[in-house]
CSV table of C-alpha atoms in Angstrom, one decimal:
chain,number,residue,atom,x,y,z
A,15,UNK,CA,-5.8,-52.7,-23.0
A,16,UNK,CA,-6.6,-50.5,-20.0
A,17,UNK,CA,-4.4,-47.4,-20.1
A,18,UNK,CA,-3.6,-44.6,-17.7
A,19,UNK,CA,-5.6,-42.2,-19.8
A,20,UNK,CA,-8.7,-44.3,-19.1
A,21,UNK,CA,-8.2,-44.1,-15.4
A,22,UNK,CA,-7.6,-40.3,-15.7
A,23,UNK,CA,-10.9,-40.0,-17.6
A,24,UNK,CA,-12.8,-41.7,-14.8
A,25,UNK,CA,-11.2,-39.5,-12.1
A,26,UNK,CA,-11.9,-36.4,-14.2
A,27,UNK,CA,-15.5,-37.4,-14.4
A,28,UNK,CA,-15.8,-37.9,-10.7
A,29,UNK,CA,-14.0,-34.6,-9.8
A,30,UNK,CA,-15.7,-32.4,-12.3
A,31,UNK,CA,-19.2,-33.9,-12.2
A,32,UNK,CA,-20.0,-33.8,-15.9
A,33,UNK,CA,-18.9,-34.9,-19.3
A,34,UNK,CA,-18.4,-31.3,-20.4
A,35,UNK,CA,-16.1,-30.3,-17.6
A,36,UNK,CA,-14.3,-33.6,-17.7
A,37,UNK,CA,-13.5,-33.0,-21.4
A,38,UNK,CA,-12.2,-29.5,-20.6
A,39,UNK,CA,-10.1,-30.8,-17.7
A,40,UNK,CA,-8.5,-33.5,-20.0
A,41,UNK,CA,-8.1,-31.1,-22.9
A,42,UNK,CA,-10.3,-33.2,-25.1
A,43,UNK,CA,-13.4,-32.5,-27.2
A,44,UNK,CA,-16.6,-33.8,-25.8
A,45,UNK,CA,-17.0,-36.1,-28.7
A,46,UNK,CA,-13.5,-37.6,-28.2
A,47,UNK,CA,-14.3,-38.2,-24.6
A,48,UNK,CA,-17.6,-39.8,-25.3
A,49,UNK,CA,-15.9,-42.1,-27.9
A,50,UNK,CA,-13.3,-43.1,-25.4
A,51,UNK,CA,-16.0,-43.9,-22.8
A,52,UNK,CA,-18.0,-45.9,-25.4
A,53,UNK,CA,-14.9,-48.0,-26.2
A,54,UNK,CA,-14.3,-48.7,-22.5
A,55,UNK,CA,-17.9,-49.7,-22.0
A,56,UNK,CA,-17.8,-52.0,-24.9
A,57,UNK,CA,-14.7,-53.6,-23.5
A,58,UNK,CA,-16.2,-54.2,-20.1
A,59,UNK,CA,-19.7,-55.1,-21.3
A,60,UNK,CA,-21.7,-52.4,-19.6
A,61,UNK,CA,-22.0,-48.8,-18.5
A,62,UNK,CA,-19.5,-47.2,-16.3
A,63,UNK,CA,-21.9,-44.6,-14.9
A,64,UNK,CA,-25.6,-43.6,-15.0
A,65,UNK,CA,-26.1,-41.2,-17.9
A,66,UNK,CA,-28.9,-39.0,-16.3
A,67,UNK,CA,-27.6,-38.7,-12.8
A,68,UNK,CA,-26.5,-35.5,-11.2
A,69,UNK,CA,-23.9,-35.7,-9.8
A,70,UNK,CA,-22.5,-38.6,-11.8
A,71,UNK,CA,-23.3,-42.0,-10.2
A,72,UNK,CA,-20.9,-44.7,-11.1
A,73,UNK,CA,-21.9,-48.3,-11.7
A,74,UNK,CA,-20.1,-51.2,-9.9
A,75,UNK,CA,-17.8,-51.5,-12.9
A,76,UNK,CA,-17.0,-47.8,-12.8
A,77,UNK,CA,-16.4,-47.9,-9.0
A,78,UNK,CA,-14.0,-50.8,-9.4
A,79,UNK,CA,-12.0,-49.0,-12.0
A,80,UNK,CA,-12.0,-45.8,-9.9
A,81,UNK,CA,-10.7,-47.8,-7.0
A,82,UNK,CA,-7.8,-48.9,-9.2
A,83,UNK,CA,-7.3,-45.3,-10.4
A,84,UNK,CA,-7.1,-44.1,-6.8
A,85,UNK,CA,-4.3,-46.6,-6.1
A,86,UNK,CA,-2.4,-46.3,-9.3
A,87,UNK,CA,-2.5,-42.7,-10.4
A,88,UNK,CA,-1.1,-41.1,-7.2
A,89,UNK,CA,2.0,-43.4,-7.5
A,90,UNK,CA,2.4,-42.6,-11.2
A,91,UNK,CA,2.1,-38.8,-10.6
A,92,UNK,CA,4.5,-39.0,-7.7
A,93,UNK,CA,7.0,-40.9,-9.9
A,94,UNK,CA,6.7,-38.2,-12.5
A,95,UNK,CA,7.4,-35.5,-10.0
A,96,UNK,CA,10.4,-37.5,-8.7
A,97,UNK,CA,11.8,-37.8,-12.2
A,98,UNK,CA,11.3,-34.1,-12.7
A,99,UNK,CA,13.2,-33.4,-9.4
A,100,UNK,CA,16.1,-35.6,-10.6
A,101,UNK,CA,16.4,-33.9,-13.9
A,102,UNK,CA,15.6,-30.3,-12.9
A,103,UNK,CA,16.6,-30.1,-9.3
A,104,UNK,CA,14.4,-30.4,-6.2
A,105,UNK,CA,14.1,-26.8,-5.1
A,106,UNK,CA,12.4,-23.7,-6.4
A,107,UNK,CA,10.4,-20.7,-5.5
A,108,UNK,CA,7.0,-19.4,-6.6
A,109,UNK,CA,6.1,-15.9,-5.6
A,110,UNK,CA,2.5,-15.5,-6.7
A,111,UNK,CA,0.9,-12.1,-7.5
A,112,UNK,CA,-2.8,-11.6,-8.1
A,113,UNK,CA,-4.4,-9.4,-10.6
A,114,UNK,CA,-7.8,-11.0,-9.8
A,115,UNK,CA,-8.5,-10.0,-6.2
A,116,UNK,CA,-11.4,-12.4,-5.9
A,117,UNK,CA,-9.1,-15.3,-6.4
A,118,UNK,CA,-8.0,-15.6,-2.8
A,119,UNK,CA,-10.9,-17.9,-1.8
A,120,UNK,CA,-10.1,-20.6,-4.2
A,121,UNK,CA,-6.3,-20.0,-4.3
A,122,UNK,CA,-5.7,-21.0,-0.6
A,123,UNK,CA,-6.8,-24.6,-1.1
A,124,UNK,CA,-4.8,-24.8,-4.3
A,125,UNK,CA,-1.6,-23.6,-2.5
A,126,UNK,CA,-2.2,-26.2,0.2
A,127,UNK,CA,-2.5,-29.0,-2.3
A,128,UNK,CA,0.6,-27.8,-4.2
A,129,UNK,CA,2.7,-27.7,-1.0
A,130,UNK,CA,1.8,-31.4,-0.4
A,131,UNK,CA,3.1,-32.3,-3.9
A,132,UNK,CA,6.1,-30.0,-3.9
A,133,UNK,CA,7.2,-29.5,-0.2
A,134,UNK,CA,10.6,-28.3,-1.3
A,135,UNK,CA,9.2,-25.5,-3.5
A,136,UNK,CA,8.7,-22.3,-1.5
A,137,UNK,CA,5.3,-20.8,-2.6
A,138,UNK,CA,4.0,-17.6,-1.2
A,139,UNK,CA,1.8,-14.6,-2.1
A,140,UNK,CA,3.4,-11.3,-2.9
A,141,UNK,CA,2.0,-9.1,-0.1
A,142,UNK,CA,0.3,-5.8,-0.5
A,143,UNK,CA,-2.1,-4.4,-3.1
A,144,UNK,CA,-0.6,-4.0,-6.6
A,145,UNK,CA,-2.5,-2.1,-9.4
A,146,UNK,CA,-0.2,-3.7,-12.1
A,147,UNK,CA,0.9,-7.1,-10.9
A,148,UNK,CA,2.7,-7.9,-14.2
A,149,UNK,CA,5.2,-5.1,-13.3
A,150,UNK,CA,6.3,-7.4,-10.5
A,151,UNK,CA,7.4,-10.0,-13.1
A,152,UNK,CA,9.4,-7.4,-15.0
A,153,UNK,CA,11.1,-6.2,-11.8
A,154,UNK,CA,11.8,-9.7,-10.5
A,155,UNK,CA,9.6,-9.3,-7.4
A,156,UNK,CA,7.2,-12.0,-8.5
A,157,UNK,CA,7.6,-15.3,-10.3
A,158,UNK,CA,4.0,-15.9,-11.4
A,159,UNK,CA,0.9,-13.7,-12.0
A,160,UNK,CA,-2.7,-14.9,-12.0
A,161,UNK,CA,-4.9,-12.6,-14.0
A,162,UNK,CA,-5.3,-11.5,-17.6
A,163,UNK,CA,-2.6,-12.6,-20.2
A,164,UNK,CA,0.7,-11.0,-19.3
A,165,UNK,CA,2.0,-10.0,-22.7
A,166,UNK,CA,4.1,-11.6,-25.5
A,167,UNK,CA,7.3,-11.6,-23.4
A,168,UNK,CA,5.8,-14.1,-21.0
A,169,UNK,CA,4.6,-17.7,-21.2
A,170,UNK,CA,0.9,-17.9,-20.6
A,171,UNK,CA,-1.1,-20.9,-19.3
A,172,UNK,CA,-4.9,-20.7,-19.8
A,173,UNK,CA,-7.0,-21.4,-16.8
A,174,UNK,CA,-10.8,-20.7,-17.2
A,175,UNK,CA,-13.5,-18.4,-18.4
A,176,UNK,CA,-16.0,-17.0,-15.9
A,177,UNK,CA,-19.0,-14.6,-16.0
A,178,UNK,CA,-18.9,-11.2,-14.4
A,179,UNK,CA,-22.3,-10.3,-12.8
A,180,UNK,CA,-23.6,-7.0,-11.5
A,181,UNK,CA,-24.4,-7.0,-7.8
A,182,UNK,CA,-27.3,-4.9,-6.5
A,183,UNK,CA,-29.0,-4.4,-3.2
A,184,UNK,CA,-32.4,-6.0,-2.8
A,185,UNK,CA,-34.4,-2.7,-3.3
A,186,UNK,CA,-32.3,-1.2,-6.1
A,187,UNK,CA,-34.3,0.5,-8.8
A,188,UNK,CA,-32.9,-2.0,-11.3
A,189,UNK,CA,-33.7,-5.1,-9.2
A,190,UNK,CA,-36.8,-6.0,-11.3
A,191,UNK,CA,-34.8,-6.3,-14.5
A,192,UNK,CA,-33.6,-9.7,-15.7
A,193,UNK,CA,-30.4,-8.3,-17.2
A,194,UNK,CA,-28.7,-4.9,-17.4
A,195,UNK,CA,-27.7,-2.9,-20.4
A,196,UNK,CA,-25.2,0.0,-20.7
A,197,UNK,CA,-27.8,2.8,-20.3
A,198,UNK,CA,-29.0,1.3,-17.0
A,199,UNK,CA,-25.7,2.4,-15.4
A,200,UNK,CA,-26.1,6.1,-16.2
A,201,UNK,CA,-25.6,8.1,-13.0
A,202,UNK,CA,-24.9,5.0,-10.9
A,203,UNK,CA,-22.0,4.6,-8.4
A,204,UNK,CA,-19.8,1.7,-9.4
A,205,UNK,CA,-17.9,0.1,-6.5
A,206,UNK,CA,-14.6,-1.5,-7.6
A,207,UNK,CA,-11.2,-2.5,-6.5
A,208,UNK,CA,-8.6,0.3,-6.6
A,209,UNK,CA,-7.2,-0.6,-10.0
A,210,UNK,CA,-6.9,1.4,-13.3
A,211,UNK,CA,-10.2,1.6,-15.2
A,212,UNK,CA,-8.6,-0.1,-18.2
A,213,UNK,CA,-8.5,-3.3,-16.1
A,214,UNK,CA,-12.2,-3.3,-15.1
A,215,UNK,CA,-14.1,-5.3,-17.7
A,216,UNK,CA,-17.5,-3.6,-17.2
A,217,UNK,CA,-16.0,-0.1,-17.7
A,218,UNK,CA,-13.7,-1.1,-20.6
A,219,UNK,CA,-16.2,-3.4,-22.5
A,220,UNK,CA,-19.6,-1.8,-21.7
A,221,UNK,CA,-19.6,1.6,-20.1
A,222,UNK,CA,-16.9,3.4,-22.1
A,223,UNK,CA,-18.0,2.3,-25.5
A,224,UNK,CA,-21.6,3.6,-24.7
A,225,UNK,CA,-20.3,6.9,-23.2
A,226,UNK,CA,-22.1,6.1,-19.9
A,227,UNK,CA,-21.6,8.6,-17.1
A,228,UNK,CA,-21.0,7.0,-13.7
A,229,UNK,CA,-19.4,7.7,-10.3
A,230,UNK,CA,-16.7,5.4,-8.9
A,231,UNK,CA,-15.9,4.3,-5.4
A,232,UNK,CA,-13.2,1.8,-4.4
A,233,UNK,CA,-12.6,-0.8,-1.7
A,234,UNK,CA,-9.7,-3.3,-1.4
A,235,UNK,CA,-11.7,-6.2,0.0
A,236,UNK,CA,-14.5,-8.2,-1.7
A,237,UNK,CA,-16.5,-8.3,1.5
A,238,UNK,CA,-16.2,-4.6,1.9
A,239,UNK,CA,-17.5,-4.1,-1.7
A,240,UNK,CA,-20.5,-6.3,-0.9
A,241,UNK,CA,-21.2,-4.6,2.3
A,242,UNK,CA,-21.3,-1.2,0.5
A,243,UNK,CA,-23.6,-2.7,-2.2
A,244,UNK,CA,-26.0,-4.1,0.5
A,245,UNK,CA,-26.1,-0.8,2.3
A,246,UNK,CA,-27.2,0.9,-1.0
A,247,UNK,CA,-24.0,2.8,-1.6
A,248,UNK,CA,-23.8,1.7,-5.2
A,249,UNK,CA,-23.5,-1.4,-7.4
A,250,UNK,CA,-20.5,-3.7,-8.3
A,251,UNK,CA,-19.4,-6.1,-11.0
A,252,UNK,CA,-17.8,-9.3,-9.7
A,253,UNK,CA,-17.0,-12.9,-10.8
A,254,UNK,CA,-19.8,-15.3,-10.3
A,255,UNK,CA,-17.9,-17.5,-7.8
A,256,UNK,CA,-17.1,-14.5,-5.6
A,257,UNK,CA,-20.8,-13.6,-4.9
A,258,UNK,CA,-22.5,-17.0,-5.0
A,259,UNK,CA,-22.9,-17.4,-1.3
A,260,UNK,CA,-24.0,-13.9,-0.8
A,261,UNK,CA,-26.7,-14.3,-3.5
A,262,UNK,CA,-27.8,-17.7,-2.2
A,263,UNK,CA,-28.4,-16.2,1.2
A,264,UNK,CA,-30.3,-13.1,-0.2
A,265,UNK,CA,-27.7,-10.7,1.0
A,266,UNK,CA,-27.5,-9.1,-2.5
A,267,UNK,CA,-29.0,-9.7,-5.9
A,268,UNK,CA,-27.0,-10.5,-9.1
A,269,UNK,CA,-27.9,-9.8,-12.8
A,270,UNK,CA,-26.1,-10.6,-16.0
A,271,UNK,CA,-24.9,-7.8,-18.4
A,272,UNK,CA,-26.4,-7.8,-21.8
A,273,UNK,CA,-28.0,-10.5,-23.8
A,274,UNK,CA,-25.0,-12.8,-23.8
A,275,UNK,CA,-23.4,-11.8,-20.5
A,276,UNK,CA,-20.0,-10.3,-19.7
A,277,UNK,CA,-17.2,-12.9,-19.6
A,278,UNK,CA,-13.6,-12.8,-18.7
A,279,UNK,CA,-10.7,-15.2,-19.1
A,280,UNK,CA,-8.1,-16.0,-16.4
A,281,UNK,CA,-4.5,-17.0,-17.1
A,282,UNK,CA,-1.2,-17.8,-15.4
A,283,UNK,CA,1.8,-15.7,-16.7
A,284,UNK,CA,5.4,-16.6,-16.0
A,285,UNK,CA,8.8,-15.7,-17.4
A,286,UNK,CA,9.9,-18.1,-20.1
A,287,UNK,CA,12.8,-19.4,-17.9
A,288,UNK,CA,10.2,-20.8,-15.4
A,289,UNK,CA,7.7,-22.1,-17.9
A,290,UNK,CA,9.6,-25.4,-18.4
A,291,UNK,CA,9.8,-26.2,-14.7
A,292,UNK,CA,7.7,-29.2,-13.8
A,293,UNK,CA,6.4,-27.6,-10.6
A,294,UNK,CA,5.0,-24.6,-12.6
A,295,UNK,CA,3.0,-26.8,-14.9
A,296,UNK,CA,1.8,-28.9,-12.0
A,297,UNK,CA,0.7,-25.7,-10.1
A,298,UNK,CA,-1.4,-24.8,-13.2
A,299,UNK,CA,-2.8,-28.3,-13.3
A,300,UNK,CA,-3.8,-28.1,-9.6
A,301,UNK,CA,-5.6,-24.8,-10.2
A,302,UNK,CA,-7.6,-26.2,-13.2
A,303,UNK,CA,-8.4,-29.4,-11.4
A,304,UNK,CA,-9.5,-27.8,-8.1
A,305,UNK,CA,-11.5,-25.0,-9.8
A,306,UNK,CA,-13.3,-27.4,-12.1
A,307,UNK,CA,-14.4,-29.3,-9.1
A,308,UNK,CA,-15.4,-26.4,-6.8
A,309,UNK,CA,-16.3,-23.4,-8.8
A,310,UNK,CA,-19.8,-23.2,-10.5
A,311,UNK,CA,-20.3,-21.5,-13.8
A,312,UNK,CA,-16.7,-21.6,-15.2
A,313,UNK,CA,-15.4,-23.1,-18.4
A,314,UNK,CA,-11.8,-24.4,-18.6
A,315,UNK,CA,-9.8,-22.9,-21.3
A,316,UNK,CA,-7.8,-25.1,-23.7
């Protein structure tokens, strides 16, 4: 029997573009997802998509089922939200604080999509620059923080893992290297956001353990950091999605850190009283879905 989970599998494949990302989006192992697809294809007597196409190209059978999914799933999801409104109330507030300052680019479309789903929930960004956003949760000035895990007193929803890359100007002395190691940063100027050093992965995970000496300069905006790098004022370490366009247009160069790269995980933290709200879990779901579709080089966390 055709089930809703089968339709969700097909839409996840379409939106994510690969079996690996679709499995992450659905919180399944890749083998479990492959098994589910195999059973569907046995039922319908043929493949649902071309195995070696990038992006995924669906067969006529797959397209017909996707057409059904596009008509059925929005009604089901809307009904689930309506039931949640009836049981939990139809109003709420989400004041969002960011620890990850490069999140603005992808967060704006997420908030727009969320407002369409939950028009009665007031969602807004907490204005101003905050060196410790989790303190806003403690003081009641924010309802939700996007960043590192907020601590045991909060409910934490996993989002995704991303790589932090070093950004260099085109003629930097390290430009010829394929990757950078801790000693390469000795005597360099590191351009960062104005946050405590403990919150900067490159400093905490790489430079401090190796006792590397460096200078530090700060700027609040990503574009300002990149302009400083391009004008040979120093180097920076930023998430892969934040620099992709600048690297693609040869404005700056990027290099990984170490043999296995420098990786960081992103989470949503909320007070326990909010964690059970349907609009909170839906907001997390919108983030995961949109980012799986639009951000290259991330891995959804389970």
